[in-house]
CSV table of C-alpha atoms in Angstrom, one decimal:
chain,number,residue,atom,x,y,z
W,353,MET,CA,0.0,0.0,0.0
W,354,SER,CA,2.8,2.4,0.8
W,355,GLY,CA,4.4,1.7,-2.5
W,356,ASN,CA,1.3,2.6,-4.3
W,357,LYS,CA,1.0,5.8,-2.4
W,358,ASP,CA,4.6,6.7,-3.2
W,359,SER,CA,4.0,5.9,-6.8
W,360,ASP,CA,0.8,8.0,-6.9
W,361,GLY,CA,2.5,10.8,-5.1
W,362,GLY,CA,5.4,10.8,-7.5
W,363,TRP,CA,3.1,11.0,-10.5
W,364,LYS,CA,1.2,14.0,-9.0
W,365,ASN,CA,4.5,15.6,-8.1
W,366,PHE,CA,5.6,15.3,-11.7
W,367,VAL,CA,2.5,17.0,-13.0
W,368,TRP,CA,2.8,19.8,-10.5
W,369,ASN,CA,5.7,20.3,-8.1
W,370,SER,CA,4.5,22.9,-5.6
W,371,GLU,CA,7.9,23.3,-4.0
W,372,LYS,CA,9.8,24.1,-7.3
W,373,LYS,CA,6.7,25.6,-9.0
W,374,GLU,CA,7.1,23.3,-11.9
W,375,PHE,CA,4.5,22.0,-14.3
W,376,LEU,CA,5.4,18.8,-16.1
W,377,GLY,CA,9.0,19.2,-15.1
W,378,ARG,CA,9.4,22.9,-16.3
W,379,THR,CA,9.0,26.2,-14.6
W,380,GLY,CA,6.8,29.0,-16.0
W,381,GLY,CA,9.9,30.7,-17.5
W,382,SER,CA,11.1,27.5,-19.1
W,383,TRP,CA,7.7,26.9,-20.7
W,384,PHE,CA,7.6,30.5,-22.0
W,385,LYS,CA,11.1,30.2,-23.6
W,386,ILE,CA,10.4,26.9,-25.3
W,387,LEU,CA,6.9,28.0,-26.6
W,388,LEU,CA,8.5,31.3,-27.8
W,389,PHE,CA,11.2,29.3,-29.7
W,390,TYR,CA,8.7,27.1,-31.4
W,391,LEU,CA,6.4,30.0,-32.2
W,392,ILE,CA,9.3,31.8,-33.9
W,393,PHE,CA,10.6,28.6,-35.6
W,394,TYR,CA,7.3,27.6,-37.1
W,395,GLY,CA,6.5,31.2,-38.0
W,396,CYS,CA,9.7,31.3,-40.0
W,397,LEU,CA,8.8,28.1,-41.8
W,398,ALA,CA,5.3,29.4,-42.6
W,399,GLY,CA,6.9,32.6,-43.8
W,400,ILE,CA,9.3,30.7,-46.1
W,401,PHE,CA,6.4,28.6,-47.4
W,402,VAL,CA,4.1,31.6,-48.2
W,403,GLY,CA,7.0,33.5,-49.7
W,404,THR,CA,7.9,30.6,-52.0
W,405,ILE,CA,4.2,30.3,-53.1
W,406,GLN,CA,4.0,34.0,-53.8
W,407,ALA,CA,7.2,34.0,-55.8
W,408,LEU,CA,5.8,31.1,-57.9
W,409,LEU,CA,2.6,32.9,-58.5
W,410,LEU,CA,4.5,36.0,-59.8
W,411,THR,CA,5.8,33.8,-62.6
W,412,LEU,CA,2.2,32.6,-63.6
W,413,SER,CA,-0.3,34.5,-65.6
W,414,LYS,CA,-3.9,34.7,-64.4
W,415,ASP,CA,-5.1,34.9,-68.0
W,416,LYS,CA,-3.5,31.9,-69.6
W,417,PRO,CA,-1.5,28.8,-68.6
W,418,THR,CA,2.2,29.6,-68.5
W,419,TYR,CA,3.4,26.1,-69.5
W,420,GLN,CA,1.5,24.3,-72.3
W,421,ASP,CA,4.3,22.4,-73.9
W,422,ARG,CA,2.9,19.0,-72.7
W,423,VAL,CA,-0.8,19.8,-73.5
W,424,ALA,CA,-2.2,17.2,-75.9
W,425,PRO,CA,-4.1,18.1,-79.0
W,426,PRO,CA,-7.7,18.9,-78.3
W,427,GLY,CA,-10.2,16.1,-77.6
W,428,LEU,CA,-13.4,15.7,-79.6
W,429,SER,CA,-16.4,15.2,-77.4
W,430,HIS,CA,-20.1,14.7,-78.0
W,431,THR,CA,-23.5,15.2,-76.4
W,432,PRO,CA,-25.3,13.2,-75.3
W,433,ARG,CA,-22.6,11.5,-73.2
W,434,SER,CA,-23.2,8.1,-71.9
W,435,ASP,CA,-21.5,5.2,-70.0
W,436,LYS,CA,-19.0,3.4,-72.3
W,437,SER,CA,-20.1,5.7,-75.2
W,438,GLU,CA,-23.3,3.7,-75.7
W,439,ILE,CA,-26.4,5.3,-77.1
W,440,SER,CA,-29.2,2.7,-76.8
W,441,PHE,CA,-32.9,3.4,-76.8
W,442,LYS,CA,-36.3,2.2,-77.9
W,443,LYS,CA,-38.3,4.4,-80.3
W,444,SER,CA,-41.6,3.6,-78.7
W,445,ASP,CA,-40.5,4.3,-75.2
W,446,PRO,CA,-39.7,8.0,-74.5
W,447,SER,CA,-38.3,7.1,-71.1
W,448,SER,CA,-35.5,5.2,-72.8
W,449,TYR,CA,-34.2,8.3,-74.5
W,450,SER,CA,-35.4,11.1,-72.2
W,451,LYS,CA,-32.0,11.4,-70.5
W,452,TYR,CA,-30.4,12.0,-73.9
W,453,VAL,CA,-32.9,14.7,-74.8
W,454,GLN,CA,-32.5,16.4,-71.4
W,455,SER,CA,-28.7,16.5,-71.8
W,456,MET,CA,-29.1,18.0,-75.3
W,457,ASN,CA,-31.5,20.7,-74.0
W,458,GLU,CA,-29.1,21.6,-71.2
W,459,PHE,CA,-26.1,21.8,-73.4
W,460,LEU,CA,-27.7,23.9,-76.1
W,461,GLU,CA,-29.3,26.4,-73.7
W,462,LEU,CA,-26.2,28.6,-73.9
W,463,TYR,CA,-26.6,28.7,-77.6
W,464,ASN,CA,-30.1,30.3,-77.5
W,465,GLU,CA,-30.1,33.6,-79.3
W,466,THR,CA,-31.6,35.3,-76.3
W,467,LYS,CA,-28.4,34.4,-74.3
W,468,GLN,CA,-26.1,36.0,-76.9
W,469,THR,CA,-26.8,39.7,-76.4
W,470,GLY,CA,-24.7,42.7,-75.4
W,471,ASP,CA,-21.5,44.3,-76.6
W,472,SER,CA,-19.4,41.2,-76.1
W,473,TYR,CA,-21.1,39.3,-78.9
W,474,GLU,CA,-20.6,39.9,-82.6
W,475,GLU,CA,-21.7,38.3,-85.9
W,476,CYS,CA,-18.8,36.4,-87.5
W,477,GLY,CA,-20.6,35.1,-90.6
W,478,THR,CA,-22.3,31.9,-91.6
W,479,SER,CA,-19.5,30.5,-93.7
W,480,PRO,CA,-16.0,29.4,-92.7
W,481,ARG,CA,-13.5,32.3,-92.4
W,482,THR,CA,-9.9,32.7,-91.1
W,483,TYR,CA,-8.9,33.3,-87.4
W,484,LYS,CA,-10.1,36.2,-85.4
W,485,ASP,CA,-7.1,37.9,-83.8
W,486,ARG,CA,-8.4,39.5,-80.6
W,487,SER,CA,-5.0,40.1,-78.9
W,488,MET,CA,-5.4,43.9,-79.0
W,489,GLU,CA,-9.0,43.8,-77.6
W,490,GLU,CA,-9.1,44.7,-73.9
W,491,LYS,CA,-12.4,42.8,-73.6
W,492,LYS,CA,-12.4,39.9,-75.9
W,493,LYS,CA,-15.5,39.7,-78.1
W,494,VAL,CA,-17.3,36.4,-78.9
W,495,CYS,CA,-18.5,35.1,-82.2
W,496,LYS,CA,-22.2,34.3,-82.0
W,497,PHE,CA,-23.2,30.7,-82.7
W,498,SER,CA,-27.0,30.2,-82.8
W,499,ARG,CA,-28.4,26.7,-82.2
W,500,SER,CA,-30.6,27.3,-85.3
W,501,LEU,CA,-27.5,26.6,-87.4
W,502,LEU,CA,-27.9,22.9,-86.4
W,503,LYS,CA,-31.2,22.8,-88.2
W,504,ASP,CA,-33.0,19.5,-87.6
W,505,CYS,CA,-30.7,18.9,-84.6
W,506,SER,CA,-31.3,22.3,-83.1
W,507,GLY,CA,-34.3,21.4,-81.0
W,508,THR,CA,-37.0,22.3,-83.5
W,509,ASP,CA,-37.7,18.6,-83.1
W,510,PRO,CA,-38.1,18.4,-79.3
W,511,ASP,CA,-37.0,14.7,-79.4
W,512,TYR,CA,-33.9,15.4,-81.6
W,513,GLY,CA,-34.9,12.6,-83.9
W,514,PHE,CA,-34.9,9.9,-81.2
W,515,MET,CA,-38.7,9.2,-81.6
W,516,GLU,CA,-38.2,8.5,-85.3
W,517,GLY,CA,-35.1,6.4,-84.8
W,518,ASN,CA,-32.9,9.1,-86.4
W,519,PRO,CA,-30.9,10.4,-83.4
W,520,CYS,CA,-28.8,13.5,-83.4
W,521,VAL,CA,-25.4,13.9,-81.7
W,522,ILE,CA,-23.8,17.3,-81.0
W,523,ILE,CA,-20.0,17.5,-81.5
W,524,LYS,CA,-17.5,20.0,-80.1
W,525,LEU,CA,-13.7,20.4,-80.1
W,526,ASN,CA,-12.5,20.9,-76.5
W,527,ARG,CA,-11.0,24.2,-75.5
W,528,ILE,CA,-7.3,24.9,-75.3
W,529,VAL,CA,-6.1,28.4,-74.5
W,530,ASN,CA,-4.5,30.2,-77.5
W,531,PHE,CA,-4.7,27.0,-79.6
W,532,ARG,CA,-5.2,27.6,-83.3
W,533,PRO,CA,-6.4,24.5,-85.1
W,534,LYS,CA,-4.9,24.3,-88.5
W,535,ALA,CA,-7.1,23.3,-91.5
W,536,PRO,CA,-6.0,20.0,-93.0
W,537,SER,CA,-3.6,19.9,-96.0
W,538,ASN,CA,-4.5,18.0,-99.1
W,539,ASN,CA,-2.6,14.9,-97.8
W,540,SER,CA,-5.0,14.5,-94.9
W,541,LEU,CA,-8.1,14.8,-97.0
W,542,LEU,CA,-7.9,11.2,-98.3
W,543,GLU,CA,-10.5,10.0,-95.8
W,544,LEU,CA,-13.0,12.8,-96.5
W,545,PRO,CA,-15.5,12.2,-99.3
W,546,VAL,CA,-16.4,15.8,-99.7
W,547,LYS,CA,-14.5,19.0,-100.5
W,548,VAL,CA,-14.1,21.3,-97.5
W,549,SER,CA,-13.0,24.9,-97.1
W,550,SER,CA,-9.5,25.8,-96.2
W,551,ASN,CA,-10.9,27.8,-93.2
W,552,GLU,CA,-12.5,24.9,-91.3
W,553,ILE,CA,-11.7,21.8,-89.3
W,554,PRO,CA,-13.9,19.2,-91.0
W,555,ILE,CA,-15.7,16.5,-89.1
W,556,TYR,CA,-16.4,13.2,-90.7
W,557,CYS,CA,-18.2,10.1,-89.3
W,558,LYS,CA,-18.1,6.6,-90.7
W,559,LEU,CA,-19.0,3.1,-89.8
W,560,LYS,CA,-16.1,1.5,-87.9
W,561,ARG,CA,-16.8,-2.2,-88.8
W,562,ALA,CA,-17.1,-3.6,-92.2
W,563,GLU,CA,-20.1,-5.8,-91.1
W,564,ASP,CA,-22.1,-2.6,-90.3
W,565,GLU,CA,-22.0,-1.5,-93.9
W,566,GLY,CA,-25.5,-0.6,-95.0
W,567,GLN,CA,-26.9,-0.4,-91.5
W,568,ILE,CA,-27.3,3.4,-91.7
W,569,GLY,CA,-29.1,5.0,-94.6
W,570,GLU,CA,-27.4,8.4,-94.3
W,571,ILE,CA,-25.3,10.6,-92.0
W,572,LYS,CA,-26.3,14.2,-92.2
W,573,TYR,CA,-24.1,17.1,-91.0
W,574,TYR,CA,-25.4,20.5,-89.7
W,575,GLY,CA,-23.5,23.6,-88.7
W,576,ILE,CA,-21.2,26.0,-90.5
W,577,GLY,CA,-19.7,24.2,-93.4
W,578,GLN,CA,-18.5,20.7,-92.7
W,579,GLY,CA,-16.9,21.3,-89.3
W,580,PHE,CA,-15.5,24.0,-87.0
W,581,PRO,CA,-14.8,27.4,-88.7
W,582,LEU,CA,-11.5,29.1,-87.9
W,583,GLN,CA,-13.0,32.5,-87.0
W,584,TYR,CA,-14.0,31.1,-83.6
W,585,TYR,CA,-10.4,30.6,-82.7
W,586,PRO,CA,-8.3,31.2,-80.7
W,587,TYR,CA,-9.8,30.9,-77.3
W,588,TYR,CA,-8.2,33.2,-74.7
W,589,GLY,CA,-9.2,31.6,-71.5
W,590,LYS,CA,-11.9,32.1,-68.8
W,591,GLN,CA,-10.4,35.4,-67.6
W,592,LEU,CA,-10.2,37.2,-70.9
W,593,HIS,CA,-12.9,35.3,-72.8
W,594,PRO,CA,-15.6,34.5,-70.2
W,595,ASP,CA,-18.5,34.4,-72.7
W,596,TYR,CA,-16.7,32.3,-75.3
W,597,LEU,CA,-18.9,29.9,-77.3
W,598,GLN,CA,-17.3,26.9,-79.1
W,599,PRO,CA,-18.6,26.2,-82.6
W,600,LEU,CA,-20.7,23.1,-82.8
W,601,MET,CA,-21.4,20.4,-85.4
W,602,ALA,CA,-24.5,18.2,-85.4
W,603,VAL,CA,-24.6,14.8,-86.9
W,604,GLN,CA,-27.8,12.9,-87.5
W,605,PHE,CA,-28.0,9.2,-88.2
W,606,VAL,CA,-30.9,8.5,-90.5
W,607,ASN,CA,-32.7,5.2,-91.2
W,608,VAL,CA,-30.7,3.2,-88.6
W,609,THR,CA,-31.3,-0.5,-88.7
W,610,GLU,CA,-33.2,-1.6,-85.7
W,611,GLY,CA,-32.1,-4.2,-83.2
W,612,LYS,CA,-28.4,-4.1,-84.1
W,613,GLU,CA,-25.4,-2.5,-82.3
W,614,ILE,CA,-23.6,-0.2,-84.8
W,615,ARG,CA,-20.1,1.1,-84.2
W,616,ILE,CA,-19.5,4.6,-85.5
W,617,GLU,CA,-16.3,6.7,-85.4
W,618,CYS,CA,-16.2,10.5,-85.8
W,619,LYS,CA,-12.9,12.4,-86.4
W,620,ALA,CA,-11.8,16.0,-86.6
W,621,PHE,CA,-9.2,16.6,-89.3
W,622,GLY,CA,-6.4,19.1,-89.0
W,623,ASP,CA,-2.7,19.4,-89.5
W,624,ASN,CA,-2.2,19.9,-85.7
W,625,ILE,CA,-4.9,17.5,-84.5
W,626,ASP,CA,-3.5,14.0,-83.7
W,627,TYR,CA,-5.0,10.8,-82.5
W,628,SER,CA,-3.9,8.5,-79.7
W,629,GLU,CA,-4.5,4.9,-78.9
W,630,LYS,CA,-4.3,5.7,-75.2
W,631,ASP,CA,-6.9,8.5,-75.4
W,632,ARG,CA,-10.0,7.5,-77.4
W,633,TYR,CA,-11.3,11.1,-77.3
W,634,GLN,CA,-8.1,12.8,-78.7
W,635,GLY,CA,-9.3,14.2,-82.0
W,636,ARG,CA,-11.9,11.5,-82.4
W,637,PHE,CA,-14.5,9.4,-80.6
W,638,ASP,CA,-16.4,6.2,-81.0
W,639,ILE,CA,-20.0,5.5,-80.2
W,640,LYS,CA,-22.1,2.3,-80.0
W,641,LEU,CA,-25.6,3.0,-81.4
W,642,THR,CA,-28.5,0.7,-80.9
W,643,VAL,CA,-32.0,1.5,-81.9
W,644,SER,CA,-34.9,-0.8,-81.2
């Protein structure tokens, strides 16, 4: 019993020694010095860290990425998006394609003419033209792009062709700050069945598998020309170009054979647009289309 008391008394004495006025083995002055040391030490570390970050931020521009040397060529994306790029629906069942219609409506809302008003918007023509250099503009203007240019895929048909089994897909080229897509040279036009302007990035879709030949009656294209006109480029970034609208291309698949999965590949063609086996959306995309 006496041993336990001594042990208990020793523990209490370590926490607070009333004779030496020590708390946890240190006097008040000792605690003040060590806390002051660590306060200064960690304060200096925090100051060095903040100073380093501030110095780094001084080398970066808020308007555009400073380092883009490893940025891949732009991706080609489509709406509606779906899991595993599958678009599958039943013509007689609106619930099977309602999610596709909703995503198309939401995406095209920004392209309503009522949204494109004010001094920041301007008409840039309805035919492909060369680049718009806006480097001298303090507030970058935006080329208008009305959804009405997409004609049968603009929403005049509220079901975007899904009810009739002729679905629409909206295509865009992903944004890269200050990127100027180059129109394809003659050597890269071998895959294109139509003549295109020298001021556009053409889009072309085709059946990916030989066994799907004849499973689609026609592929229709809607937009300005056969693809993305150059007057919509370059894009200057969110800070300088907050209202920027990407040009769009609509593709409609007409008279699709029912009950069969059809593989379709769409590509953007340009001298500085490449394709990668590792990234299936770099300059192109595949979709699996099933209509029943």
